[in-house]
């Protein structure tokens, strides 16, 4: 039997040899992956699938819904991306990561099938391998429900190789990844809408942008699928640093004093969405008790989504990385402190809409310490980000830092009378974890 160290060495070697290319956007990928999934015996048909697409909120929505189903006693698998703490975080069963040994075993099960199809092993990208491993591992673990989050877009995303899911969920659609998905909400929504398949039920937010809603409704009609998006009344809202509580009512449900173990005003939108999804599952005679809903929502673990890192000084980390996400983050900060005096540690990728993000956050800023995200190919240098900030608002104190540890130490050695917020990219928040900062609230 291999030792833990030997298994780790094998796992690391396997990950390093994967094709690291981001192949999403290539229209040939999903048909290819469908052939592999079929050759594997359609593992996705051995459990109930809930497929989630959208721009922001996929991780929160999947985590909330997974926690509720788990509290009901179901075995719940979740595939999400990108990872913050570790690549294996993307593949979970009842919120426990796949082990290195299980990942290797699942890969070895798939490998001969790919070879038999005449495909080179390095012709499958790392994200596609992770997705295929997910399907096989979930089958072997006999999961009841698999929550699969589309990585990017929908039409050409690896997760679109599955058969028709039991439920299709669309979170908030906004501007992001425009070079791949298109430069308008209509184009982006069109890409995402293509995960709708016949013989399923689709759920989305009543608050979707009008252009996105038109696209989703048109695709649902084309596929003969119902699209549920009821207007929801949200009252009696309390936003605390580590939880939210609210009363929510619409034509499908009525929940009073519902508390969730995450925070942020944007989570109310995600909460509305998962309650609609639960109502639709109940319509399909899926057993989900009120107790499971209430208990599940108080057992949600979602590192890096407006996570409180400390109470004194009040410090948060959030993976907001596009204008819509940053606007939601700022609104959430203001819900806790109406006149925040925020010290930001900020790092962004150069291919993001940086100026609109800065326009949202700078009015709240006392000071900004910029860092360069750990992604050499895509990172915006800290010096350039600092220059951009100085141009937009010369009155804000801004300083480029050589690295995240220096920024973290500098900020905590500086007296502050407002919250500290670390944000701008998954890569920035990941660096906190690598420094040993606890991200799970």
Short mmCIF file of C-alpha atoms in Angstrom, two decimals:
data_model
loop_
_atom_site.label_atom_id
_atom_site.label_comp_id
_atom_site.label_asym_id
_atom_site.label_seq_id
_atom_site.Cartn_x
_atom_site.Cartn_y
_atom_site.Cartn_z
CA UNK A 1 0.00 0.00 0.00
CA UNK A 2 1.33 3.41 -0.97
CA UNK A 3 2.19 5.84 1.81
CA UNK A 4 0.54 9.24 2.12
CA UNK A 5 3.73 10.88 0.86
CA UNK A 6 3.86 8.56 -2.16
CA UNK A 7 0.22 9.27 -2.99
CA UNK A 8 0.84 13.02 -2.71
CA UNK A 9 3.84 12.74 -5.04
CA UNK A 10 1.75 10.80 -7.59
CA UNK A 11 -1.10 13.29 -7.35
CA UNK A 12 1.21 16.29 -7.78
CA UNK A 13 2.89 14.67 -10.79
CA UNK A 14 -0.52 13.96 -12.35
CA UNK A 15 -1.77 17.54 -11.88
CA UNK A 16 1.48 18.95 -13.28
CA UNK A 17 1.22 16.87 -16.46
CA UNK A 18 -2.34 17.97 -17.27
CA UNK A 19 -2.93 20.33 -20.18
CA UNK A 20 -3.32 23.67 -18.39
CA UNK A 21 -4.98 25.40 -21.37
CA UNK A 22 -8.37 27.04 -20.94
CA UNK A 23 -10.22 25.46 -23.88
CA UNK A 24 -13.67 26.84 -23.09
CA UNK A 25 -14.95 28.76 -26.11
CA UNK A 26 -13.99 25.98 -28.52
CA UNK A 27 -17.26 24.64 -29.92
CA UNK A 28 -15.72 21.21 -30.46
CA UNK A 29 -15.06 20.53 -26.77
CA UNK A 30 -18.56 19.68 -25.53
CA UNK A 31 -19.27 17.17 -28.37
CA UNK A 32 -15.90 15.54 -27.58
CA UNK A 33 -16.66 15.37 -23.87
CA UNK A 34 -20.11 13.94 -24.59
CA UNK A 35 -18.38 11.06 -26.42
CA UNK A 36 -16.19 10.42 -23.40
CA UNK A 37 -19.14 10.62 -20.98
CA UNK A 38 -21.09 8.17 -23.18
CA UNK A 39 -18.09 5.81 -23.35
CA UNK A 40 -17.92 5.93 -19.55
CA UNK A 41 -21.52 4.68 -19.42
CA UNK A 42 -23.18 8.03 -18.66
CA UNK A 43 -22.20 8.25 -14.98
CA UNK A 44 -24.22 11.49 -14.75
CA UNK A 45 -27.39 9.44 -15.20
CA UNK A 46 -26.76 7.50 -11.97
CA UNK A 47 -27.72 10.44 -9.74
CA UNK A 48 -29.91 13.55 -9.79
CA UNK A 49 -28.12 16.54 -11.30
CA UNK A 50 -28.66 20.21 -10.53
CA UNK A 51 -26.81 22.39 -13.07
CA UNK A 52 -25.94 25.99 -12.17
CA UNK A 53 -24.77 28.76 -14.51
CA UNK A 54 -24.47 32.53 -14.09
CA UNK A 55 -21.89 35.26 -13.60
CA UNK A 56 -21.97 35.83 -9.85
CA UNK A 57 -23.42 33.74 -7.02
CA UNK A 58 -22.90 30.21 -8.36
CA UNK A 59 -20.71 29.16 -5.44
CA UNK A 60 -23.03 30.60 -2.80
CA UNK A 61 -26.13 29.14 -4.43
CA UNK A 62 -24.55 25.70 -4.80
CA UNK A 63 -23.25 25.71 -1.23
CA UNK A 64 -26.62 26.74 0.25
CA UNK A 65 -28.60 24.20 -1.74
CA UNK A 66 -26.05 21.49 -1.01
CA UNK A 67 -26.19 22.20 2.72
CA UNK A 68 -30.00 21.89 2.74
CA UNK A 69 -30.00 18.62 0.80
CA UNK A 70 -27.26 17.26 3.05
CA UNK A 71 -29.28 18.13 6.17
CA UNK A 72 -32.16 16.18 4.66
CA UNK A 73 -29.87 13.13 4.67
CA UNK A 74 -28.96 13.00 0.98
CA UNK A 75 -25.45 12.27 -0.22
CA UNK A 76 -24.59 15.51 -2.02
CA UNK A 77 -21.73 16.03 -4.46
CA UNK A 78 -20.63 19.50 -5.53
CA UNK A 79 -18.40 20.52 -8.43
CA UNK A 80 -17.42 24.18 -8.34
CA UNK A 81 -14.66 26.45 -9.58
CA UNK A 82 -12.30 28.11 -9.28
CA UNK A 83 -10.70 26.76 -6.12
CA UNK A 84 -9.39 29.05 -3.40
CA UNK A 85 -7.68 26.73 -0.95
CA UNK A 86 -6.80 23.65 -3.05
CA UNK A 87 -7.79 22.21 -6.45
CA UNK A 88 -9.49 19.28 -4.68
CA UNK A 89 -11.84 21.79 -3.07
CA UNK A 90 -13.66 21.86 -6.42
CA UNK A 91 -14.90 18.27 -5.97
CA UNK A 92 -16.73 17.61 -2.72
CA UNK A 93 -19.04 15.01 -1.19
CA UNK A 94 -21.06 16.31 1.77
CA UNK A 95 -18.64 19.30 1.83
CA UNK A 96 -15.54 17.05 2.18
CA UNK A 97 -12.93 17.31 -0.56
CA UNK A 98 -12.05 14.38 -2.79
CA UNK A 99 -8.87 12.72 -1.52
CA UNK A 100 -5.71 12.63 -3.59
CA UNK A 101 -5.97 8.83 -3.75
CA UNK A 102 -9.60 8.96 -4.91
CA UNK A 103 -8.71 11.52 -7.59
CA UNK A 104 -5.92 9.27 -8.89
CA UNK A 105 -8.17 6.18 -8.85
CA UNK A 106 -10.93 8.03 -10.73
CA UNK A 107 -8.44 9.29 -13.30
CA UNK A 108 -7.10 5.75 -13.82
CA UNK A 109 -10.66 4.55 -14.43
CA UNK A 110 -11.19 7.20 -17.14
CA UNK A 111 -7.75 7.01 -18.76
CA UNK A 112 -8.23 3.77 -20.78
CA UNK A 113 -11.59 5.00 -22.06
CA UNK A 114 -10.02 8.20 -23.40
CA UNK A 115 -7.21 6.19 -24.98
CA UNK A 116 -9.67 3.72 -26.53
CA UNK A 117 -11.42 6.64 -28.21
CA UNK A 118 -8.12 7.50 -29.86
CA UNK A 119 -7.63 10.71 -27.90
CA UNK A 120 -4.27 11.84 -26.49
CA UNK A 121 -4.41 12.23 -22.72
CA UNK A 122 -2.98 15.75 -22.97
CA UNK A 123 -5.75 16.60 -25.42
CA UNK A 124 -8.07 16.91 -22.42
CA UNK A 125 -7.61 20.08 -20.35
CA UNK A 126 -7.18 20.11 -16.58
CA UNK A 127 -10.69 21.52 -16.05
CA UNK A 128 -12.15 18.83 -18.32
CA UNK A 129 -10.26 16.13 -16.41
CA UNK A 130 -11.55 17.52 -13.12
CA UNK A 131 -15.08 17.44 -14.49
CA UNK A 132 -14.75 13.83 -15.73
CA UNK A 133 -13.21 12.74 -12.43
CA UNK A 134 -16.17 14.39 -10.69
CA UNK A 135 -18.73 12.38 -12.67
CA UNK A 136 -16.97 9.07 -12.02
CA UNK A 137 -16.25 9.71 -8.35
CA UNK A 138 -19.83 10.76 -7.70
CA UNK A 139 -21.06 7.55 -9.35
CA UNK A 140 -18.67 5.40 -7.34
CA UNK A 141 -19.64 7.20 -4.13
CA UNK A 142 -23.33 6.68 -4.91
CA UNK A 143 -24.29 10.32 -4.47
CA UNK A 144 -27.98 11.16 -4.51
CA UNK A 145 -27.61 14.71 -5.81
CA UNK A 146 -24.79 16.26 -7.83
CA UNK A 147 -24.64 20.05 -7.97
CA UNK A 148 -22.55 21.00 -10.99
CA UNK A 149 -21.48 24.61 -11.50
CA UNK A 150 -20.59 25.69 -15.02
CA UNK A 151 -17.04 26.97 -15.04
CA UNK A 152 -17.40 29.67 -17.68
CA UNK A 153 -20.43 30.44 -19.82
CA UNK A 154 -22.53 27.42 -20.68
CA UNK A 155 -22.67 26.48 -24.34
CA UNK A 156 -19.01 25.47 -24.59
CA UNK A 157 -18.40 24.72 -20.90
CA UNK A 158 -17.31 21.18 -20.02
CA UNK A 159 -20.27 20.71 -17.67
CA UNK A 160 -22.63 21.04 -20.64
CA UNK A 161 -21.66 17.49 -21.65
CA UNK A 162 -24.14 16.07 -19.13
CA UNK A 163 -27.58 14.64 -19.90
CA UNK A 164 -30.67 16.68 -19.03
CA UNK A 165 -30.50 17.62 -15.32
CA UNK A 166 -33.37 17.51 -12.85
CA UNK A 167 -33.05 21.25 -12.29
CA UNK A 168 -31.24 24.09 -14.08
CA UNK A 169 -30.46 27.23 -12.06
CA UNK A 170 -29.34 30.62 -13.36
CA UNK A 171 -27.75 33.03 -10.90
CA UNK A 172 -27.22 36.73 -11.62
CA UNK A 173 -25.94 37.33 -15.18
CA UNK A 174 -23.58 40.28 -15.59
CA UNK A 175 -20.60 41.48 -17.60
CA UNK A 176 -17.53 39.26 -17.28
CA UNK A 177 -15.26 37.17 -19.54
CA UNK A 178 -16.38 39.34 -22.45
CA UNK A 179 -13.54 38.19 -24.72
CA UNK A 180 -14.99 34.67 -24.63
CA UNK A 181 -18.71 35.15 -23.97
CA UNK A 182 -19.47 38.43 -25.76
CA UNK A 183 -19.60 42.12 -24.97
CA UNK A 184 -23.30 42.51 -24.15
CA UNK A 185 -25.64 41.00 -21.57
CA UNK A 186 -27.64 39.46 -24.43
CA UNK A 187 -24.58 37.68 -25.83
CA UNK A 188 -23.43 36.49 -22.41
CA UNK A 189 -26.91 35.29 -21.46
CA UNK A 190 -27.20 33.47 -24.79
CA UNK A 191 -24.04 31.49 -24.01
CA UNK A 192 -25.27 30.63 -20.53
CA UNK A 193 -28.83 29.79 -21.63
CA UNK A 194 -27.58 26.90 -23.75
CA UNK A 195 -27.34 24.62 -20.72
CA UNK A 196 -31.16 24.41 -20.78
CA UNK A 197 -32.13 20.95 -21.98
CA UNK A 198 -35.54 19.38 -22.63
CA UNK A 199 -37.29 17.50 -19.82
CA UNK A 200 -35.88 19.72 -17.06
CA UNK A 201 -37.07 22.66 -14.98
CA UNK A 202 -35.29 26.03 -15.01
CA UNK A 203 -35.12 28.53 -12.16
CA UNK A 204 -33.77 32.07 -12.11
CA UNK A 205 -34.07 35.44 -10.39
CA UNK A 206 -36.91 37.84 -11.04
CA UNK A 207 -34.21 40.52 -10.75
CA UNK A 208 -32.23 39.33 -13.77
CA UNK A 209 -31.35 42.12 -16.21
CA UNK A 210 -34.21 42.45 -18.71
CA UNK A 211 -32.03 41.44 -21.66
CA UNK A 212 -30.86 38.31 -19.82
CA UNK A 213 -34.40 37.36 -18.84
CA UNK A 214 -35.61 37.64 -22.43
CA UNK A 215 -32.83 35.30 -23.58
CA UNK A 216 -33.46 32.74 -20.82
CA UNK A 217 -37.21 32.75 -21.43
CA UNK A 218 -36.75 32.37 -25.19
CA UNK A 219 -34.39 29.40 -24.75
CA UNK A 220 -36.70 27.79 -22.18
CA UNK A 221 -39.61 28.15 -24.61
CA UNK A 222 -37.47 26.70 -27.41
CA UNK A 223 -36.68 23.65 -25.29
CA UNK A 224 -40.22 23.27 -23.97
CA UNK A 225 -39.06 23.95 -20.42
CA UNK A 226 -40.75 26.00 -17.70
CA UNK A 227 -38.77 28.93 -16.30
CA UNK A 228 -39.62 29.86 -12.72
CA UNK A 229 -38.70 33.38 -11.59
CA UNK A 230 -41.25 34.65 -9.07
CA UNK A 231 -41.05 38.16 -7.64
CA UNK A 232 -40.05 37.82 -3.99
CA UNK A 233 -40.84 40.16 -1.10
CA UNK A 234 -37.92 40.36 1.34
CA UNK A 235 -38.58 42.00 4.73
CA UNK A 236 -37.26 42.11 8.31
CA UNK A 237 -33.68 41.97 7.08
CA UNK A 238 -30.71 41.86 9.45
CA UNK A 239 -27.18 41.91 8.04
CA UNK A 240 -24.56 40.91 10.63
CA UNK A 241 -20.82 40.39 10.05
CA UNK A 242 -21.21 36.59 9.95
CA UNK A 243 -24.89 35.93 9.14
CA UNK A 244 -28.06 37.31 7.61
CA UNK A 245 -31.70 36.89 8.59
CA UNK A 246 -34.82 37.75 6.62
CA UNK A 247 -38.44 36.95 5.88
CA UNK A 248 -39.09 35.97 2.24
CA UNK A 249 -42.40 35.44 0.48
CA UNK A 250 -43.59 34.80 -3.07
CA UNK A 251 -46.17 32.66 -4.85
CA UNK A 252 -44.11 29.51 -4.23
CA UNK A 253 -43.03 29.89 -0.59
CA UNK A 254 -43.24 31.82 2.66
CA UNK A 255 -40.35 31.76 5.11
CA UNK A 256 -40.24 33.87 8.28
CA UNK A 257 -37.05 34.66 10.19
CA UNK A 258 -34.77 32.55 8.00
CA UNK A 259 -31.14 32.75 9.12
CA UNK A 260 -28.15 31.89 6.90
CA UNK A 261 -24.57 31.31 8.01
CA UNK A 262 -23.19 33.70 5.36
CA UNK A 263 -23.41 37.46 5.08
CA UNK A 264 -23.75 40.20 2.49
CA UNK A 265 -26.77 41.87 0.91
CA UNK A 266 -26.08 39.92 -2.30
CA UNK A 267 -26.74 36.68 -0.40
CA UNK A 268 -30.41 37.65 -0.07
CA UNK A 269 -30.66 37.31 -3.84
CA UNK A 270 -28.96 33.91 -3.76
CA UNK A 271 -31.21 32.86 -0.87
CA UNK A 272 -34.29 33.78 -2.89
CA UNK A 273 -32.98 31.64 -5.73
CA UNK A 274 -32.34 28.51 -3.68
CA UNK A 275 -35.72 28.78 -1.94
CA UNK A 276 -37.33 28.89 -5.40
CA UNK A 277 -35.25 25.86 -6.39
CA UNK A 278 -36.35 24.01 -3.24
CA UNK A 279 -39.99 24.84 -3.99
CA UNK A 280 -39.57 23.39 -7.49
CA UNK A 281 -37.91 20.24 -6.13
CA UNK A 282 -40.77 19.83 -3.68
CA UNK A 283 -43.17 20.12 -6.62
CA UNK A 284 -41.29 17.15 -8.07
CA UNK A 285 -41.99 15.26 -4.82
CA UNK A 286 -38.43 15.53 -3.51
CA UNK A 287 -38.55 15.28 0.28
CA UNK A 288 -37.09 18.45 1.82
CA UNK A 289 -38.48 19.37 5.23
CA UNK A 290 -38.68 22.85 6.70
CA UNK A 291 -36.27 21.68 9.41
CA UNK A 292 -33.70 20.62 6.79
CA UNK A 293 -33.96 24.05 5.14
CA UNK A 294 -33.50 25.99 8.36
CA UNK A 295 -30.72 23.76 9.71
CA UNK A 296 -28.96 23.48 6.36
CA UNK A 297 -28.77 27.24 5.86
CA UNK A 298 -27.08 27.56 9.25
CA UNK A 299 -24.42 25.01 8.22
CA UNK A 300 -23.21 26.70 5.02
CA UNK A 301 -19.43 26.95 4.64
CA UNK A 302 -18.19 29.19 1.86
CA UNK A 303 -14.65 30.53 2.25
CA UNK A 304 -13.87 33.84 0.62
CA UNK A 305 -17.39 35.10 -0.01
CA UNK A 306 -17.55 38.17 2.22
CA UNK A 307 -15.95 36.10 4.96
CA UNK A 308 -15.16 37.79 8.25
CA UNK A 309 -11.51 37.07 9.02
CA UNK A 310 -11.46 38.88 12.37
CA UNK A 311 -13.72 41.02 14.51
CA UNK A 312 -10.97 43.35 15.76
CA UNK A 313 -9.93 44.90 13.52
CA UNK A 314 -13.04 44.07 11.49
CA UNK A 315 -11.61 42.31 8.44
CA UNK A 316 -13.25 40.66 5.45
CA UNK A 317 -12.12 38.74 2.37
CA UNK A 318 -14.22 38.51 -0.78
CA UNK A 319 -13.49 37.15 -4.25
CA UNK A 320 -15.35 39.94 -6.10
CA UNK A 321 -13.62 40.14 -9.48
CA UNK A 322 -16.01 41.95 -11.83
CA UNK A 323 -18.08 45.18 -11.66
CA UNK A 324 -21.31 43.50 -10.53
CA UNK A 325 -19.50 41.52 -7.83
CA UNK A 326 -17.62 44.58 -6.58
CA UNK A 327 -20.80 46.67 -6.45
CA UNK A 328 -22.46 43.91 -4.40
CA UNK A 329 -19.47 43.77 -2.06
CA UNK A 330 -19.53 47.53 -1.48
CA UNK A 331 -23.27 47.42 -0.80
CA UNK A 332 -22.72 44.64 1.73
CA UNK A 333 -20.01 46.64 3.53
CA UNK A 334 -22.34 49.62 3.70
CA UNK A 335 -25.12 47.47 5.13
CA UNK A 336 -22.88 46.75 8.12
CA UNK A 337 -21.31 50.23 8.29
CA UNK A 338 -23.31 52.94 6.43
CA UNK A 339 -20.29 55.24 6.27
CA UNK A 340 -17.36 52.86 5.94
CA UNK A 341 -13.78 54.06 6.04
CA UNK A 342 -12.31 51.01 4.35
CA UNK A 343 -8.67 50.05 4.10
CA UNK A 344 -8.47 47.90 0.98
CA UNK A 345 -5.92 45.30 -0.03
CA UNK A 346 -6.68 44.97 -3.72
CA UNK A 347 -5.33 42.93 -6.61
CA UNK A 348 -6.99 42.41 -9.98
CA UNK A 349 -6.44 40.67 -13.30
CA UNK A 350 -5.66 42.85 -16.30
CA UNK A 351 -8.40 41.28 -18.44
CA UNK A 352 -11.14 42.40 -16.05
CA UNK A 353 -13.20 45.62 -16.23
CA UNK A 354 -10.96 47.36 -13.72
CA UNK A 355 -12.23 50.95 -13.98
CA UNK A 356 -15.89 50.13 -13.15
CA UNK A 357 -14.70 48.03 -10.19
CA UNK A 358 -12.62 50.93 -8.88
CA UNK A 359 -15.49 53.35 -9.43
CA UNK A 360 -17.58 51.24 -7.03
CA UNK A 361 -15.04 50.83 -4.26
CA UNK A 362 -13.09 54.11 -4.17
CA UNK A 363 -15.87 56.20 -2.55
CA UNK A 364 -15.57 53.88 0.49
CA UNK A 365 -11.76 53.91 0.61
CA UNK A 366 -9.61 55.44 3.32
CA UNK A 367 -6.55 53.78 1.79
CA UNK A 368 -5.76 51.17 -0.86
CA UNK A 369 -2.76 48.84 -0.80
CA UNK A 370 -2.38 47.22 -4.19
CA UNK A 371 -0.88 43.77 -4.83
CA UNK A 372 -0.10 41.75 -7.95
CA UNK A 373 -2.22 38.56 -8.12
CA UNK A 374 -0.31 35.31 -8.43
CA UNK A 375 -1.11 34.81 -12.10
CA UNK A 376 1.84 36.00 -14.21
CA UNK A 377 -0.03 35.72 -17.52
CA UNK A 378 -3.07 37.76 -16.51
CA UNK A 379 -2.22 39.86 -13.44
CA UNK A 380 -2.38 43.65 -13.47
CA UNK A 381 0.87 44.82 -11.78
CA UNK A 382 0.36 46.46 -8.40
CA UNK A 383 2.15 49.60 -9.61
CA UNK A 384 -0.21 49.99 -12.56
CA UNK A 385 -3.28 49.43 -10.40
CA UNK A 386 -2.01 52.06 -7.95
CA UNK A 387 -1.48 54.51 -10.83
CA UNK A 388 -5.00 53.86 -12.12
CA UNK A 389 -6.42 54.54 -8.65
CA UNK A 390 -4.44 57.77 -8.30
CA UNK A 391 -5.78 58.93 -11.66
CA UNK A 392 -9.40 58.16 -10.77
CA UNK A 393 -9.25 59.63 -7.27
CA UNK A 394 -6.14 61.62 -6.30
CA UNK A 395 -7.52 62.09 -2.77
CA UNK A 396 -7.30 58.40 -1.85
CA UNK A 397 -4.12 57.20 -0.20
CA UNK A 398 -2.73 54.42 -2.40
CA UNK A 399 0.46 52.39 -2.17
CA UNK A 400 1.75 49.51 -4.28
CA UNK A 401 2.98 46.57 -2.21
CA UNK A 402 5.68 44.07 -3.28
CA UNK A 403 3.57 41.09 -2.20
CA UNK A 404 0.56 40.00 -0.16
CA UNK A 405 2.44 39.23 3.10
CA UNK A 406 3.90 42.74 3.10
CA UNK A 407 0.50 44.29 2.39
CA UNK A 408 -1.13 42.23 5.16
CA UNK A 409 1.58 43.16 7.69
CA UNK A 410 1.58 46.84 6.71
CA UNK A 411 -2.20 47.18 7.01
CA UNK A 412 -2.26 45.51 10.42
CA UNK A 413 0.53 47.74 11.71
CA UNK A 414 -1.39 50.84 10.64
CA UNK A 415 -4.07 52.23 12.89
CA UNK A 416 -7.47 51.99 11.23
CA UNK A 417 -10.89 53.25 12.28
CA UNK A 418 -12.80 51.27 9.67
CA UNK A 419 -12.94 47.77 8.21
CA UNK A 420 -10.16 46.08 6.26
CA UNK A 421 -11.24 44.34 3.04
CA UNK A 422 -9.13 42.03 0.86
CA UNK A 423 -10.57 41.57 -2.62
CA UNK A 424 -10.26 41.78 -6.41
CA UNK A 425 -9.55 38.21 -7.44
CA UNK A 426 -9.73 34.56 -6.39
CA UNK A 427 -5.93 34.58 -6.68
CA UNK A 428 -5.58 37.35 -4.10
CA UNK A 429 -7.79 35.59 -1.55
CA UNK A 430 -5.97 32.32 -2.24
CA UNK A 431 -2.71 33.97 -1.22
CA UNK A 432 -4.21 34.73 2.18
CA UNK A 433 -4.93 31.03 2.63
CA UNK A 434 -1.37 30.17 1.62
CA UNK A 435 -0.17 32.55 4.35
CA UNK A 436 -2.17 30.57 6.91
CA UNK A 437 -5.04 33.03 7.28
CA UNK A 438 -8.22 31.11 8.14
CA UNK A 439 -10.84 31.72 5.43
CA UNK A 440 -13.78 29.64 6.59
CA UNK A 441 -15.27 32.19 8.90
#
